[in-house]
Coordinates of C-alpha atoms and ligand atoms in Angstrom, one line a residue:
M1 CA 68.2 113.4 79.4
S2 CA 65.9 115.7 81.4
D3 CA 62.2 114.5 81.5
R4 CA 61.0 117.7 80.0
A5 CA 63.3 117.2 76.9
L6 CA 62.3 113.7 76.5
R7 CA 58.5 114.6 76.9
A8 CA 58.7 117.5 74.5
A9 CA 60.4 115.7 71.8
T10 CA 58.2 112.5 72.1
Q11 CA 55.1 114.8 71.9
V12 CA 56.2 116.2 68.6
L13 CA 56.8 112.9 67.2
A14 CA 53.5 111.6 68.5
E15 CA 51.6 114.6 66.9
N16 CA 53.3 114.0 63.7
W17 CA 52.8 110.1 63.5
R18 CA 50.3 109.0 60.9
G19 CA 49.8 105.4 62.0
T20 CA 52.7 103.8 59.9
Y21 CA 55.0 106.7 59.4
T22 CA 55.8 110.2 60.6
V23 CA 55.3 113.5 58.6
P24 CA 58.2 115.9 58.7
A25 CA 55.9 118.8 59.9
A26 CA 52.2 118.8 60.1
G27 CA 51.4 121.9 57.8
L28 CA 54.4 122.4 55.4
Y29 CA 55.2 118.7 54.8
P30 CA 52.0 116.6 55.2
H31 CA 53.5 113.4 53.4
Q32 CA 56.3 110.9 54.1
W33 CA 59.8 111.9 53.0
S34 CA 62.3 109.3 52.4
W35 CA 65.6 110.6 54.2
D36 CA 63.5 112.2 56.8
S37 CA 62.0 108.8 57.7
A38 CA 65.4 107.4 58.0
F39 CA 66.6 110.2 60.4
I40 CA 63.2 109.8 62.3
A41 CA 63.7 106.1 62.8
I42 CA 67.2 106.6 64.2
G43 CA 65.5 108.8 67.1
L44 CA 62.3 106.8 67.2
R45 CA 64.3 103.6 68.2
H46 CA 64.9 105.2 71.7
I47 CA 61.1 105.4 72.4
S48 CA 59.7 102.7 70.3
P49 CA 61.9 100.4 68.2
R50 CA 58.7 98.8 66.7
R51 CA 57.6 102.3 65.5
A52 CA 61.1 103.0 64.1
Q53 CA 60.9 99.7 62.2
Q54 CA 57.4 100.6 60.8
E55 CA 58.7 104.0 59.7
L56 CA 61.3 102.3 57.5
D57 CA 58.9 99.6 56.5
A58 CA 56.5 102.3 55.1
I59 CA 59.2 103.8 52.9
F60 CA 60.4 100.3 51.7
S61 CA 56.7 99.4 50.8
A62 CA 56.8 102.3 48.3
Q63 CA 59.8 101.0 46.6
W64 CA 59.7 101.0 42.7
D65 CA 60.3 97.9 40.7
D66 CA 63.7 99.3 39.5
G67 CA 64.7 99.5 43.3
R68 CA 64.4 103.3 43.8
L69 CA 63.1 104.5 47.1
P70 CA 60.9 107.6 46.3
Q71 CA 61.6 111.1 47.6
I72 CA 58.0 111.4 48.9
V73 CA 55.1 108.8 49.5
F74 CA 51.9 111.0 49.2
N75 CA 48.8 111.1 51.1
P76 CA 46.5 111.8 48.2
R77 CA 43.8 113.3 50.4
L78 CA 46.2 116.2 51.2
D79 CA 47.0 117.0 47.5
V80 CA 46.4 120.8 47.7
Q81 CA 48.5 121.2 50.8
Y82 CA 51.8 120.4 49.1
S83 CA 53.1 121.1 45.6
P84 CA 54.0 119.2 43.6
G85 CA 51.8 116.4 44.8
A86 CA 50.3 113.2 43.7
S87 CA 48.2 114.8 41.0
F88 CA 51.4 116.3 39.5
W89 CA 53.3 113.0 39.4
H90 CA 50.5 110.6 38.5
S91 CA 53.1 107.8 39.5
E92 CA 50.3 105.2 38.7
R93 CA 50.7 106.0 35.0
I94 CA 54.5 105.3 35.2
P95 CA 55.6 101.8 34.6
G96 CA 57.3 100.2 37.5
S97 CA 55.7 102.4 40.1
P98 CA 54.4 101.1 43.4
A99 CA 50.8 100.7 44.4
V100 CA 50.9 103.9 46.6
P101 CA 51.2 107.4 44.9
T102 CA 54.8 108.7 45.2
S103 CA 57.3 111.2 43.6
G104 CA 59.5 109.8 40.8
L105 CA 62.6 111.3 42.4
I106 CA 64.9 110.1 45.2
Q107 CA 66.6 111.5 48.3
P108 CA 70.1 110.8 49.9
P109 CA 70.7 107.0 50.8
N110 CA 70.7 107.2 54.6
H111 CA 68.5 104.1 55.0
A112 CA 70.9 101.3 55.4
L113 CA 72.5 103.3 58.2
A114 CA 69.3 103.7 59.8
T115 CA 68.2 100.0 59.4
L116 CA 71.3 99.0 61.1
L117 CA 70.9 101.4 64.0
V118 CA 67.1 100.5 64.5
H119 CA 67.9 96.8 64.4
Q120 CA 70.8 97.1 67.1
S121 CA 68.5 99.0 69.3
D122 CA 66.0 95.9 69.7
P123 CA 67.3 92.9 67.9
E124 CA 64.5 90.6 69.4
T125 CA 61.7 92.6 68.0
S126 CA 63.6 93.1 64.9
E127 CA 64.0 89.2 64.6
R128 CA 60.3 88.6 65.5
R129 CA 59.2 90.9 62.8
R130 CA 61.8 89.7 60.4
F131 CA 62.7 93.4 60.0
L132 CA 66.4 92.8 59.0
S133 CA 65.9 90.2 56.3
R134 CA 63.0 92.1 54.7
S135 CA 64.9 95.5 54.8
Y136 CA 68.1 94.1 53.5
E137 CA 66.3 92.7 50.4
S138 CA 64.9 96.3 49.8
L139 CA 68.2 97.9 50.4
L140 CA 70.0 95.6 47.9
G141 CA 67.5 96.9 45.4
W142 CA 67.9 100.5 46.4
H143 CA 71.7 100.3 46.2
D144 CA 71.6 98.5 42.9
Y145 CA 69.5 101.2 41.5
L146 CA 72.0 103.9 42.7
E147 CA 75.1 102.0 41.7
Q148 CA 73.8 100.9 38.3
R149 CA 71.3 103.4 37.0
R150 CA 72.7 106.5 38.8
T151 CA 76.4 106.0 38.6
G152 CA 78.5 107.3 35.6
A153 CA 82.0 106.8 34.4
S154 CA 83.4 108.8 37.3
G155 CA 82.2 106.1 39.8
L156 CA 80.2 108.7 41.5
V157 CA 76.4 108.6 42.0
H158 CA 74.5 111.5 40.6
I159 CA 71.3 113.3 41.3
V160 CA 68.9 114.6 38.6
H161 CA 67.2 117.3 40.7
P162 CA 68.1 119.6 43.5
W163 CA 65.4 118.0 45.7
E164 CA 67.4 114.7 45.5
S165 CA 70.2 116.2 47.4
G166 CA 67.9 117.1 50.4
M167 CA 69.5 120.6 50.1
D168 CA 67.2 122.1 47.7
N169 CA 68.5 125.6 47.0
S170 CA 72.3 125.0 47.9
P171 CA 74.5 127.3 45.9
F172 CA 75.8 124.2 44.2
W173 CA 72.9 124.3 42.0
D174 CA 72.9 127.9 41.0
A175 CA 75.0 127.7 37.8
P176 CA 73.5 124.4 36.7
L177 CA 69.9 125.7 37.0
A178 CA 70.8 129.1 35.3
A179 CA 72.1 127.3 32.3
I180 CA 68.6 125.7 31.8
G181 CA 66.9 128.3 29.6
A182 CA 63.4 126.7 30.2
S183 CA 61.2 127.2 33.2
F184 CA 57.9 125.9 34.3
G185 CA 56.2 129.2 33.7
S186 CA 54.9 131.9 36.1
D187 CA 51.9 130.1 37.7
I188 CA 53.7 128.3 40.3
P189 CA 51.8 127.0 43.3
R190 CA 53.5 127.9 46.7
P191 CA 51.3 126.3 49.4
D192 CA 54.7 126.1 51.4
L193 CA 54.5 129.9 51.9
N194 CA 51.3 129.5 54.0
H195 CA 53.5 127.8 56.7
A196 CA 57.0 129.5 56.4
D197 CA 58.2 133.0 55.7
A198 CA 59.1 133.6 52.1
S199 CA 62.5 134.9 53.1
H200 CA 63.2 131.5 54.6
R201 CA 62.3 129.5 51.5
P202 CA 63.5 129.0 47.9
S203 CA 62.6 131.8 45.4
N204 CA 59.7 131.6 42.8
A205 CA 62.6 131.5 40.1
E206 CA 64.1 128.5 41.8
Y207 CA 60.7 126.8 42.0
G208 CA 60.2 127.3 38.2
K209 CA 63.2 125.5 37.5
Y210 CA 62.5 122.7 40.1
L211 CA 59.1 122.1 38.5
Y212 CA 60.4 122.2 34.9
L213 CA 62.9 119.5 35.8
A214 CA 60.5 117.4 37.7
A215 CA 58.0 117.6 34.8
R216 CA 60.6 116.6 32.3
Y217 CA 61.7 113.7 34.3
R218 CA 58.1 112.5 34.9
D219 CA 57.4 112.8 31.2
H220 CA 60.2 110.5 30.4
D221 CA 58.6 107.9 32.8
C222 CA 61.4 108.6 35.4
D223 CA 63.5 106.2 33.4
D224 CA 66.9 107.8 33.5
R225 CA 67.4 107.5 29.8
D226 CA 66.7 111.0 28.6
D227 CA 70.2 111.7 26.8
A228 CA 69.6 115.5 26.6
Y229 CA 68.5 115.8 30.4
P230 CA 70.1 119.2 31.6
F231 CA 70.6 118.5 35.4
I232 CA 73.1 115.8 36.3
L233 CA 75.2 116.6 39.3
E234 CA 77.5 114.7 41.6
D235 CA 77.0 115.9 45.3
P236 CA 79.5 115.0 48.1
A237 CA 76.9 114.3 50.7
V238 CA 74.8 112.0 48.7
H239 CA 77.9 110.1 47.7
A240 CA 79.2 110.0 51.2
L241 CA 75.9 108.7 52.6
L242 CA 76.0 106.0 49.9
I243 CA 79.5 104.8 51.1
R244 CA 78.4 104.9 54.8
S245 CA 75.4 102.9 53.9
E246 CA 77.4 100.5 51.9
W247 CA 79.5 99.9 55.0
A248 CA 76.3 99.4 57.1
M249 CA 75.2 96.9 54.3
A250 CA 78.3 94.9 55.1
Q251 CA 77.3 94.7 58.7
L252 CA 73.7 93.8 57.9
A253 CA 75.0 91.1 55.6
D254 CA 77.3 89.7 58.5
L255 CA 74.3 89.7 60.9
L256 CA 72.3 87.9 58.2
G257 CA 75.0 85.2 57.4
A258 CA 75.1 86.7 53.9
D259 CA 78.1 87.6 51.8
S260 CA 79.5 90.9 53.0
A261 CA 82.8 91.1 51.0
G262 CA 81.0 92.7 47.9
H263 CA 79.6 95.5 50.1
R264 CA 83.1 96.2 51.5
R265 CA 84.7 96.3 48.0
K266 CA 82.0 98.5 46.8
A267 CA 82.4 100.9 49.8
R268 CA 86.1 101.1 49.0
E269 CA 85.6 101.8 45.3
L270 CA 83.1 104.4 46.0
T271 CA 85.5 106.0 48.6
D272 CA 88.3 106.1 45.8
A273 CA 85.8 107.8 43.4
L274 CA 85.0 110.5 46.0
E275 CA 88.6 111.9 45.6
S276 CA 87.7 113.6 42.2
L277 CA 85.3 116.1 44.2
W278 CA 88.1 117.2 46.5
D279 CA 89.1 120.8 46.2
D280 CA 92.3 121.5 47.9
E281 CA 92.0 125.3 47.9
L282 CA 88.6 125.3 49.5
G283 CA 89.5 122.5 51.9
C284 CA 86.4 120.6 51.3
Y285 CA 84.6 118.4 48.6
V286 CA 82.5 120.1 46.1
A287 CA 79.8 119.1 43.6
N288 CA 80.4 118.4 39.9
D289 CA 78.1 119.4 37.1
V290 CA 78.2 116.4 34.7
V291 CA 76.5 118.2 31.9
A292 CA 78.7 121.2 31.9
G293 CA 81.9 119.3 33.1
A294 CA 82.3 122.0 35.9
K295 CA 83.0 121.8 39.5
Q296 CA 80.8 123.9 41.7
R297 CA 83.4 125.5 43.9
F298 CA 81.5 126.5 47.0
R299 CA 82.1 125.5 50.8
T300 CA 78.7 123.9 51.9
V301 CA 77.9 121.5 54.6
S302 CA 77.5 118.8 52.0
G303 CA 81.3 119.0 51.4
L304 CA 82.0 118.3 55.0
I305 CA 79.7 115.3 55.3
P306 CA 82.3 112.9 53.9
L307 CA 83.8 113.1 57.3
L308 CA 81.4 110.2 58.0
V309 CA 83.3 107.9 55.7
P310 CA 85.6 105.4 57.2
D311 CA 89.3 105.5 56.2
L312 CA 88.8 108.9 54.5
P313 CA 92.2 110.3 53.2
R314 CA 91.0 113.9 53.7
T315 CA 90.0 113.9 57.5
D316 CA 92.5 116.5 58.8
E317 CA 91.8 119.0 56.1
L318 CA 88.0 118.7 56.7
L319 CA 88.4 119.2 60.5
R320 CA 90.4 122.3 59.8
T321 CA 87.8 123.8 57.5
L322 CA 85.0 122.8 59.9
S323 CA 86.8 125.0 62.7
S324 CA 87.8 127.8 60.3
E325 CA 86.1 131.1 59.8
H326 CA 84.0 129.5 57.2
F327 CA 82.0 127.1 59.5
R328 CA 83.3 128.1 63.0
L329 CA 82.5 125.0 64.8
G330 CA 81.8 125.9 68.4
G331 CA 81.7 129.5 67.8
T332 CA 78.3 129.5 65.9
A333 CA 75.0 127.7 66.2
L334 CA 75.5 124.1 65.0
V335 CA 77.0 123.8 61.5
P336 CA 76.0 126.4 58.9
S337 CA 74.8 124.9 55.6
H338 CA 77.0 127.4 53.7
D339 CA 80.3 129.2 54.1
L340 CA 79.8 132.1 56.6
T341 CA 82.1 134.4 54.6
A342 CA 80.7 133.7 51.1
A343 CA 78.8 136.4 49.2
T344 CA 76.1 133.9 48.5
F345 CA 75.6 133.2 52.3
D346 CA 72.2 134.1 53.6
S347 CA 71.6 133.4 57.3
A348 CA 67.8 132.8 56.8
R349 CA 67.2 131.3 53.4
Y350 CA 67.0 127.5 53.8
W351 CA 70.1 125.6 52.5
R352 CA 72.2 128.9 51.8
G353 CA 73.3 129.5 55.3
P354 CA 71.1 128.3 58.1
S355 CA 72.1 125.4 60.3
W356 CA 70.1 122.2 60.1
F357 CA 69.9 119.4 62.8
N358 CA 70.2 116.5 60.5
T359 CA 73.5 117.7 59.2
A360 CA 74.6 118.6 62.7
W361 CA 73.8 115.1 63.8
L362 CA 75.9 113.6 60.9
I363 CA 79.0 115.9 61.9
A364 CA 78.5 115.0 65.5
E365 CA 78.4 111.3 64.7
A366 CA 81.6 111.6 62.6
L367 CA 83.3 113.7 65.4
H368 CA 82.4 111.2 68.0
E369 CA 83.6 108.2 66.0
R370 CA 86.9 109.9 65.2
G371 CA 87.5 110.4 69.0
F372 CA 86.7 114.1 69.3
S373 CA 84.2 113.4 72.1
D374 CA 84.3 117.0 73.5
A375 CA 83.5 118.5 70.1
A376 CA 80.8 116.0 69.5
R377 CA 79.2 116.4 72.9
A378 CA 79.3 120.2 72.5
L379 CA 77.5 120.0 69.3
A380 CA 75.0 117.5 70.7
T381 CA 74.2 119.7 73.6
Q382 CA 73.7 122.7 71.3
M383 CA 71.4 120.7 69.1
A384 CA 69.4 119.6 72.1
D385 CA 69.2 123.2 73.7
L386 CA 68.2 124.8 70.4
G387 CA 65.5 122.2 69.8
L388 CA 64.0 122.5 73.2
D389 CA 64.2 126.4 73.5
H390 CA 62.7 127.0 70.1
D391 CA 60.1 124.2 69.7
F392 CA 62.1 122.0 67.5
P393 CA 62.8 124.3 64.5
E394 CA 63.4 123.1 61.1
Y395 CA 66.6 125.1 60.9
V396 CA 68.2 128.0 62.8
D397 CA 70.1 131.3 61.9
P398 CA 73.8 130.3 62.6
H399 CA 74.7 133.7 64.1
S400 CA 71.7 134.2 66.5
G401 CA 70.4 130.6 66.9
E402 CA 66.9 132.0 66.1
P403 CA 64.5 129.6 64.6
R404 CA 63.8 129.7 60.9
G405 CA 61.4 127.8 58.6
T406 CA 58.8 125.7 60.3
Q407 CA 58.6 124.3 64.0
R408 CA 57.7 121.1 65.6
F409 CA 59.9 119.4 62.9
S410 CA 60.1 115.6 63.3
W411 CA 63.8 115.0 62.6
T412 CA 64.9 117.8 65.0
A413 CA 62.9 116.2 67.7
A414 CA 63.9 112.6 66.7
L415 CA 67.8 113.3 66.5
S416 CA 67.6 115.2 69.9
L417 CA 66.5 111.9 71.4
D418 CA 69.4 110.1 69.8
L419 CA 72.0 112.5 71.2
Y420 CA 70.7 112.2 74.8
E421 CA 71.6 108.4 74.9
Ligands
9YW1 C1 60.6 121.1 50.1 C2 61.1 117.3 54.2 C3 62.1 118.0 53.2 C4 63.5 117.5 53.5 C5 64.4 118.2 52.5 C6 64.2 119.7 52.7 C7 62.7 120.0 52.3 C8 61.1 119.8 50.6 O1 61.9 119.3 53.1 O2 62.4 119.8 50.9 O3 59.4 121.2 50.0 O4 61.4 121.9 49.7 O5 65.1 120.5 51.8 O6 65.8 117.9 52.9 O7 63.6 116.1 53.2 O8 61.5 117.7 55.6

């Protein structure tokens, strides 16, 4: 990689480092986010394996007694800068919460995958710090939580809030949110709008529903036992990342001399369950609304991420969809978060069209592993160029490549380091 690119990305990660973890972006996201940290660690391992381990240690040390890894670990001193913060969740009042203030929700399970990659980058430091054995114990609890408390009769893991998908305002959530009559009310704090253009962010109506659901989940002590809870969704990317992480668990178990057969068995069972989210007409996986019993039939990048799953029966169809007019791989900036031809597509607004760097990295990885090295390299080069040219944006307009959201965004910088290997 060029010295300039290395220096620029390293600088962003240094600015956003808070001693034991990295914030996603200094103004907009001033706390630690769970799946961000895993992506950030994947990049950090190239400049400091020790810091990459600390990044994951910090999220593991906020684990709840039931095994969940929280969506956000708050810095309580910055409560007014982000909503909803520590004073909304009051996690200290919830049984089984950790010593540090956190959100009660979760984010997609990319942590075992990150742990494996971080360990492999410097096994000696990892051994000295007992990183692998400590992380493996936390990850066992995390996957148990997902596979026991968050998996229904379908065998698919489910989320209880759009934030848990990591793709907050995806069209997948439109109908399920519309079906919820209640909202949080009109007095909705939006400190995010001090840092990003309102037309790039979710709407106030969406935020009303987000806060309503978060308050309801919190008021039931985040115990996953609210029978009439109105938002239970099965999402292809969340499920695919769990499968991929279960395969990573098998490798971690082998490295530790533990039993790996159970992990492989689970990974295969989870892969079988994924088939029920396949939509033949759309040529991708879709989300399922468990409450309404209705598929959410949209093409989104979430429905392509199963490409990362080993031995996936739908690989050829997914590759066709990725190259089709709907996502135009190679003919547009990165991979759009939503179908370019859909009426619901919006090139600027968050997860309804813009291209994100974490999902591009996941797709590039999948292409690389499947032997499409040219396509993988082209995507990687695009990621690196767009990152450097636009000061590491949060996301970009898929048509123009123009930056959207905030800038100096940590996973954009971190993952660009990974691609220059
Ligand atoms: C928010 C931190 C997070 C990401 C999510 C992204 C966004 C938080 O930012 O959610 O306030 O909307 O959607 O994937 O983890 O970078």
